[in-house]
PDB file of C-alpha atoms in Angstrom:
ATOM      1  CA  UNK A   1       6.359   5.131   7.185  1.00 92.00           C
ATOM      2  CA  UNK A   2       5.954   5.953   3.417  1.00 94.00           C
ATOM      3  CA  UNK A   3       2.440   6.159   1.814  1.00 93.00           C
ATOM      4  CA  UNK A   4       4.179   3.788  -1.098  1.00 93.00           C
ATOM      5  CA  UNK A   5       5.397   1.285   1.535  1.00 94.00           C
ATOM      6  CA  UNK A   6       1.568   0.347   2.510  1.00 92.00           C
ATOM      7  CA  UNK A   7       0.862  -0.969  -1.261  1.00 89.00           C
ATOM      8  CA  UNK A   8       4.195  -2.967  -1.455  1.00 93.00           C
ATOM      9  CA  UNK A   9       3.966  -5.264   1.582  1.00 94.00           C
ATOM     10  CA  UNK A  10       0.046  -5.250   0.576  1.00 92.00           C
ATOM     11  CA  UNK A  11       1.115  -6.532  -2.489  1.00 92.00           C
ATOM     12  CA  UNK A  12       3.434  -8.852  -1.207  1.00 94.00           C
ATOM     13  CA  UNK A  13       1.308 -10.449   0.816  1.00 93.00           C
ATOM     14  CA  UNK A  14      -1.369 -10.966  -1.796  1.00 89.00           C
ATOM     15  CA  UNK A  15       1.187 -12.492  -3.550  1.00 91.00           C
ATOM     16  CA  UNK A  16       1.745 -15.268  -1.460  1.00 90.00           C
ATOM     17  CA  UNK A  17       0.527 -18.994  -2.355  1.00 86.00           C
ATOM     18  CA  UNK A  18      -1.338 -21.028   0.038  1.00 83.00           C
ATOM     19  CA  UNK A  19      -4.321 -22.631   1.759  1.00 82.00           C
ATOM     20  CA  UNK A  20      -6.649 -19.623   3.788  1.00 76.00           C
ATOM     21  CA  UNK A  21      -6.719 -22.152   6.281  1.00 83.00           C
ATOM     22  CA  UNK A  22      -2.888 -22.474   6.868  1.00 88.00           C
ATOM     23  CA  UNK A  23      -2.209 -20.822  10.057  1.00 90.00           C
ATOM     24  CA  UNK A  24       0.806 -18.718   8.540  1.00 91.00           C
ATOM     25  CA  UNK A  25      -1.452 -17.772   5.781  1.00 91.00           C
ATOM     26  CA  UNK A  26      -4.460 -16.203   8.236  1.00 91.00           C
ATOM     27  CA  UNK A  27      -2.086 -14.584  10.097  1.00 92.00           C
ATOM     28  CA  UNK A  28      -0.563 -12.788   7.186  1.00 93.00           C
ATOM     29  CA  UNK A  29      -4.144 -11.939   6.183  1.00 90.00           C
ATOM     30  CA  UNK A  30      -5.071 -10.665   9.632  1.00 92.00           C
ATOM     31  CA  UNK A  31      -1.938  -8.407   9.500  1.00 91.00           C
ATOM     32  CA  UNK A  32      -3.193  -6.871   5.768  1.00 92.00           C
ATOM     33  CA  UNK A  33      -6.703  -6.460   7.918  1.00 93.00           C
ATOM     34  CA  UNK A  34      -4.640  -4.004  10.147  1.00 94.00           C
ATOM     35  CA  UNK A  35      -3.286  -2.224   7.599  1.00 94.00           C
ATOM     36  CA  UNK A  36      -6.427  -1.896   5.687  1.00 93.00           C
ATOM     37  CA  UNK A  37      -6.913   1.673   7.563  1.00 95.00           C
ATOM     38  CA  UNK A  38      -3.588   3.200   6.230  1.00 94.00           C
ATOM     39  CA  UNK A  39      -4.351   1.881   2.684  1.00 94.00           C
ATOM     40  CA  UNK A  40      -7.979   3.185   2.763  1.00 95.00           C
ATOM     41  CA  UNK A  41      -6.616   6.642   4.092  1.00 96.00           C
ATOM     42  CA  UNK A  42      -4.289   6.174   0.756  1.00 96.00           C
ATOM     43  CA  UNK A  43      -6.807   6.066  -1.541  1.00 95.00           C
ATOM     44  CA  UNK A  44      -8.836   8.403  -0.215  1.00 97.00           C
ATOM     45  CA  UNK A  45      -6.181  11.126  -0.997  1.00 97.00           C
ATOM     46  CA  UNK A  46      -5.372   9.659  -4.225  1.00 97.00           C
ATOM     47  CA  UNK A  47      -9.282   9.824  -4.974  1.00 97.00           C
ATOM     48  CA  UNK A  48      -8.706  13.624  -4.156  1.00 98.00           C
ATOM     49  CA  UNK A  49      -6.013  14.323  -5.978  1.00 98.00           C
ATOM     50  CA  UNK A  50      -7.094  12.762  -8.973  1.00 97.00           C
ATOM     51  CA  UNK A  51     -10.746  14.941  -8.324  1.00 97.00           C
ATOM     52  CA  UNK A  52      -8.560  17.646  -7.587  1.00 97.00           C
ATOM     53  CA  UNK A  53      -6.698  17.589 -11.496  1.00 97.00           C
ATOM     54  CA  UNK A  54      -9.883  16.136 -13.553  1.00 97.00           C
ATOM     55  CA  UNK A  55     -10.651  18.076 -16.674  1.00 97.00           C
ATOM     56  CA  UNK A  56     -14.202  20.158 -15.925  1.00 95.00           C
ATOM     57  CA  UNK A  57     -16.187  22.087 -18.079  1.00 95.00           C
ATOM     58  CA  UNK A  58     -16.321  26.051 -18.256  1.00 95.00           C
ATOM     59  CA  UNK A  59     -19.320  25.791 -15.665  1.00 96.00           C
ATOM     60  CA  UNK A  60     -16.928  23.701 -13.347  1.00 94.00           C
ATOM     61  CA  UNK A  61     -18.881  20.353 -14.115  1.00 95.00           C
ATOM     62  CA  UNK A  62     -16.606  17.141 -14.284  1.00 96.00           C
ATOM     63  CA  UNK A  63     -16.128  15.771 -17.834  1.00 95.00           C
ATOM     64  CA  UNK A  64     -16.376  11.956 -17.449  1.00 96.00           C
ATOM     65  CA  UNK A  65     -15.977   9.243 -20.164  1.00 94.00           C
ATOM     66  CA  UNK A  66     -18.421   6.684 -21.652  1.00 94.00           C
ATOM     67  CA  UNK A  67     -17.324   4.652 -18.273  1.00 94.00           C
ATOM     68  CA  UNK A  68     -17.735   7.380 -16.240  1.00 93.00           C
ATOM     69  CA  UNK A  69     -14.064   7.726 -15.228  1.00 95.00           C
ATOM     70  CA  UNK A  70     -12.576  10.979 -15.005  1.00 96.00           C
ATOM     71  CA  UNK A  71     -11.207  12.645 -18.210  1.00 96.00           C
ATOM     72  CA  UNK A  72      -8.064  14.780 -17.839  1.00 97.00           C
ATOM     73  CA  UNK A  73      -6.410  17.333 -19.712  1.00 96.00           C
ATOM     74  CA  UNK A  74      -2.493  16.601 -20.820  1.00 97.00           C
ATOM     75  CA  UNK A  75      -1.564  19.125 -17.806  1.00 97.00           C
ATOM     76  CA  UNK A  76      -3.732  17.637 -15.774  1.00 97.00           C
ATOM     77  CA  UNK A  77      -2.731  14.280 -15.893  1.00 97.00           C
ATOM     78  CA  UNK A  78       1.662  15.950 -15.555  1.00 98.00           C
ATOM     79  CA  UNK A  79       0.277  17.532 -12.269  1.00 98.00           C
ATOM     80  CA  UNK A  80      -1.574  14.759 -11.192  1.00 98.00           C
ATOM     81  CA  UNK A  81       1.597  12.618 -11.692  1.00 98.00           C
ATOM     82  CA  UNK A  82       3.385  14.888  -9.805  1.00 98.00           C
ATOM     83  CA  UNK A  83       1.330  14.866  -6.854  1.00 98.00           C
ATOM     84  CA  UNK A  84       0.962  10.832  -6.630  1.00 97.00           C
ATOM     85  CA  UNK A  85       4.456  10.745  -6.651  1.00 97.00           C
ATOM     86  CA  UNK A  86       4.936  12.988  -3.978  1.00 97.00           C
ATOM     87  CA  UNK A  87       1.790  11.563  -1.836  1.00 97.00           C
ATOM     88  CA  UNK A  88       4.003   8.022  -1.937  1.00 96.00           C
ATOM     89  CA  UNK A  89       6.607   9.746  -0.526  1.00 96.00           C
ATOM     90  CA  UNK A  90       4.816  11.363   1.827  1.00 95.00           C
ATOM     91  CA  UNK A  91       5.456   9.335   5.263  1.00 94.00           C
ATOM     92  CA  UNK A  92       2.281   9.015   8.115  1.00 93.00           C
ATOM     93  CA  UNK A  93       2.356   8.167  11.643  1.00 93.00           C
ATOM     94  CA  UNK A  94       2.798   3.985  11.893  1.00 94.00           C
ATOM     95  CA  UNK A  95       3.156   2.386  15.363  1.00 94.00           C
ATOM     96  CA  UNK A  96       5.017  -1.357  14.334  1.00 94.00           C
ATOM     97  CA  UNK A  97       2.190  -4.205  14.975  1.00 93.00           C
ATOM     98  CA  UNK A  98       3.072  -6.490  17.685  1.00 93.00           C
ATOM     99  CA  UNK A  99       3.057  -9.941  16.816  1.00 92.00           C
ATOM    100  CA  UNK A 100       2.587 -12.526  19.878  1.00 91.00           C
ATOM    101  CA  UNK A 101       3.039 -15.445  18.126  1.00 90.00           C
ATOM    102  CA  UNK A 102       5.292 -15.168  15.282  1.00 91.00           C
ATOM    103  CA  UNK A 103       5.568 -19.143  14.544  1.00 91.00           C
ATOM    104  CA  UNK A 104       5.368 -19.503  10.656  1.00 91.00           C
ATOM    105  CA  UNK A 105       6.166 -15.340  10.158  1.00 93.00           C
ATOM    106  CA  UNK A 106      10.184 -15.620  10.566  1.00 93.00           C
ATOM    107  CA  UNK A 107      10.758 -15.927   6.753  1.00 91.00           C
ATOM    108  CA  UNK A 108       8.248 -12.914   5.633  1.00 93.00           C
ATOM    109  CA  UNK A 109      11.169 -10.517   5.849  1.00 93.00           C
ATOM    110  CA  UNK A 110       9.333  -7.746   4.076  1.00 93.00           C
ATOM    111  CA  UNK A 111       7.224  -7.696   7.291  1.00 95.00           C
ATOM    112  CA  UNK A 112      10.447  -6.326   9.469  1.00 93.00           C
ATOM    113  CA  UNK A 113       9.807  -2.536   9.477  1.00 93.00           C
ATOM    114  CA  UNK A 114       5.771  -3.396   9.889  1.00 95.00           C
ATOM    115  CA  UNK A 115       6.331  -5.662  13.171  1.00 94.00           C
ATOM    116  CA  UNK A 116       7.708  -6.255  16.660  1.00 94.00           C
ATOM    117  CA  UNK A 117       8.070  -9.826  17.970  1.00 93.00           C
ATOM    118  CA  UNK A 118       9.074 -11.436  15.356  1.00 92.00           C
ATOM    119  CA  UNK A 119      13.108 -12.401  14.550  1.00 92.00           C
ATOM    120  CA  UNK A 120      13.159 -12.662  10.889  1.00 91.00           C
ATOM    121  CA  UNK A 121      14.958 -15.115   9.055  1.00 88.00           C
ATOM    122  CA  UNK A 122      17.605 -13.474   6.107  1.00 79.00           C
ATOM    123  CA  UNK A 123      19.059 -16.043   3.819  1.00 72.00           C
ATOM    124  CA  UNK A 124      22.515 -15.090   2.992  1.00 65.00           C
ATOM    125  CA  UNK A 125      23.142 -14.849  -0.595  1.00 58.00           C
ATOM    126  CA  UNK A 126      25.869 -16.874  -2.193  1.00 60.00           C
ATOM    127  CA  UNK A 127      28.940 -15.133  -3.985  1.00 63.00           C
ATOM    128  CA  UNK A 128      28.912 -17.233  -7.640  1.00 59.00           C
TER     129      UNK A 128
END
């Protein structure tokens, strides 16, 4: 699985409308819960990469702003472009979840390549 995959169906399921107590909607959330690993293993190379290309002074000493973000360089900020995009192509190991009780799930097709168990629903798009 790709590194950019994780933040889409993330997104995608914060995206979604509805009651926390809606069985379809806590069992979308517990799903995000199990992918909450591979996301947090995502940002902690992104953190690196981005520590990695952040301008320093001659000493080596990291040059933050007034908010105490990183500052970069113009180069710095190209090659730490670079190397996000290739980190969200980079694939990791991903073992699909197994879903036991997929009642409510069958429409959330962006879930298919996450999930075993469930038989997705595909509406079939009209010719105009």
């Amino acid at each position: 699985m790709q590194y950019k995959k994780i933040n889409e169906v993330i997104n995608q399921i914060n995206n979604i409308k509805g009651n926390p107590e809606e069985k379809v909607i806590k069992k979308l959330l517990k799903f995000a819960e199990k992918l909450k690993p591979y996301q947090e293993e995502y940002g902690n190379k992104l953190q690196e990469l981005r520590l990695d290309n952040a301008a320093t002074d001659k000493d080596g000493v990291l040059i933050l702003n007034k908010d105490g973000d990183y500052k970069f360089t113009k180069e710095g900020i190209k090659k730490l472009t670079e190397q996000v995009k290739e980190l969200n192509e980079r694939t990791f190991e991903f073992k699909p979840i197994e879903v036991l009780n997929p009642k409510g799930l069958e429409n959330f097709t962006f879930l298919e390549d996450w999930t075993t168990g469930i038989t997705f629903v595909k509406e079939e798009e009209e010719e105009l």
